[in-house]
C-alpha cells in the first residue's frame, strides 16, 4: 500500500509495526512478519540514518522506535494510521506483537479455567491511559462481580479518574466476561447500553506464557482495537491498543 511512496516493502512493514507496537528489533520483525532479515536490517539502518527512527540498546538487543524529534512525525503518523485503517482485520492483527501460537488443548484449558477463577475473585482495578499525543491519566476503583447465570460474569466498576491538571472525576464501567470452554476463549463486552445491547470488544484466546490475545483486530467506527490479557499470580492485566484518525492510545487495566 505504501510501497510506492517509500520505495521499499520492508520500510512499509517496519513503520506500520512501530505504529502499533511502539518499539521493535530486527529479529522480532523477521519472526513475526515472516520477512527476510537482511532487508529489514538495512531498512532499519536507513530509517535511523534519515532521522525517522532512533535506537538504543537493552542488553544485547538494539531496539528501534519512531524518533519523537523527527520534524514530520505527526504527518507520518497520520499517513500510517490511514494506511493501517484500510487493511483487512487479519492483516491488522498481523502487525500486533502479541500473536496466537498454537499450543496443547489441555494446557489452553488449564489456563482458561485458572483465569476464569481469577476473574471471579477480582475486587479492585487500577488503570492507566497514555496517548502518543502526550495525554495521560490514571484511575482506581472497586469492582463488584455479578453472575448472570448463563456462563458469564459482570464487572461493575466505580472509582476516581485523574486526568490533565490532576483534575479528578468519578467514573463507572460495566463489562461482561463470558467463558467458552468449547472454543477455548474469553469474550469481553462493554455494557454501556445495557445488558441486552452489549458492545463487543474482544475474543481472547490463550497463547504462550500465561497470555491471552485478541483473535481479530476489532473495528469500532473508524477506530481499531487490539488487546491482550496477562494472567499473573495475583493479578490480571488487560491492555487495549486503540488506533484511529484521532486516536493513538494505550489503556492498561490491572485487576486484583
Steps between C-alpha positions, in 0.01 A plus 500: 500500500779744591770325301466745212554791738788353698645295215557207733265234640722449806476871589120484476481196728741648755310827527159332530634264766642794698171686472326214679769378742718810559834315501660202331823327402607334177460137606151564638392648166660209315314246714156662525472641148667204329732740316869439406733635768764679290257738319344585837839579655593723207164677511531563876849647453377722215202627699724584796754675277222716357380592850164326476596240762719505805656201673642393836647184643333291769754233586612346173195610301470825304144632516356751253222754554354785299714808564294752704726779363431418135351824354230323298404243764139618533449488124667158479276358775187631326610330179579174679169500689311552175689214334442277803127578504468369144646158581275197546448390865739206473766720338463746787543217751819389322669823612420444868793360698275282721416210271321169541740207503335156480550301818356191664124502554546367854733787591262753344211365706705515821594865437143585401346351816767645731444847353122461525542423869716813541238715327236388750718614792581852372431785743702801377616664179782745427538635151723728296435685177773625268474670162781550250388862497623537858169471685493267797292414801444239767224370717406252768179345618304213648364206302179317586474161327152378408389170343236498229434125523591442133871431521590867527607744769452877508751750637340811654788743533488837677769734624698816431676601179780760503568679172683810380586750771429235765127565467299214648181349361274220615466212254293184464536214253309181429682211330386145431737203478378175345678164510483258207670171586409354159678779310769549770447874521378789713269766358505857632210740442416851622147545632473877471166458320370233737528122527277443195707728274863403565789662314742227392866567580713185474509124465812407701673165442785342700855538374832411654627627835163566667384738230168541320493692171212645301399273212438787258556872479160642601361797308284756681410782263832626365699360793680165520524316832757232586547345842674248718453366852793394719417254777731560796518325835298763688367724223360517147633770268281596204655725233310677224671647193281751315585648159290740296504834315500688831620222733832337575445373853597230748273417795614254767268355768653319798243284678569363849 
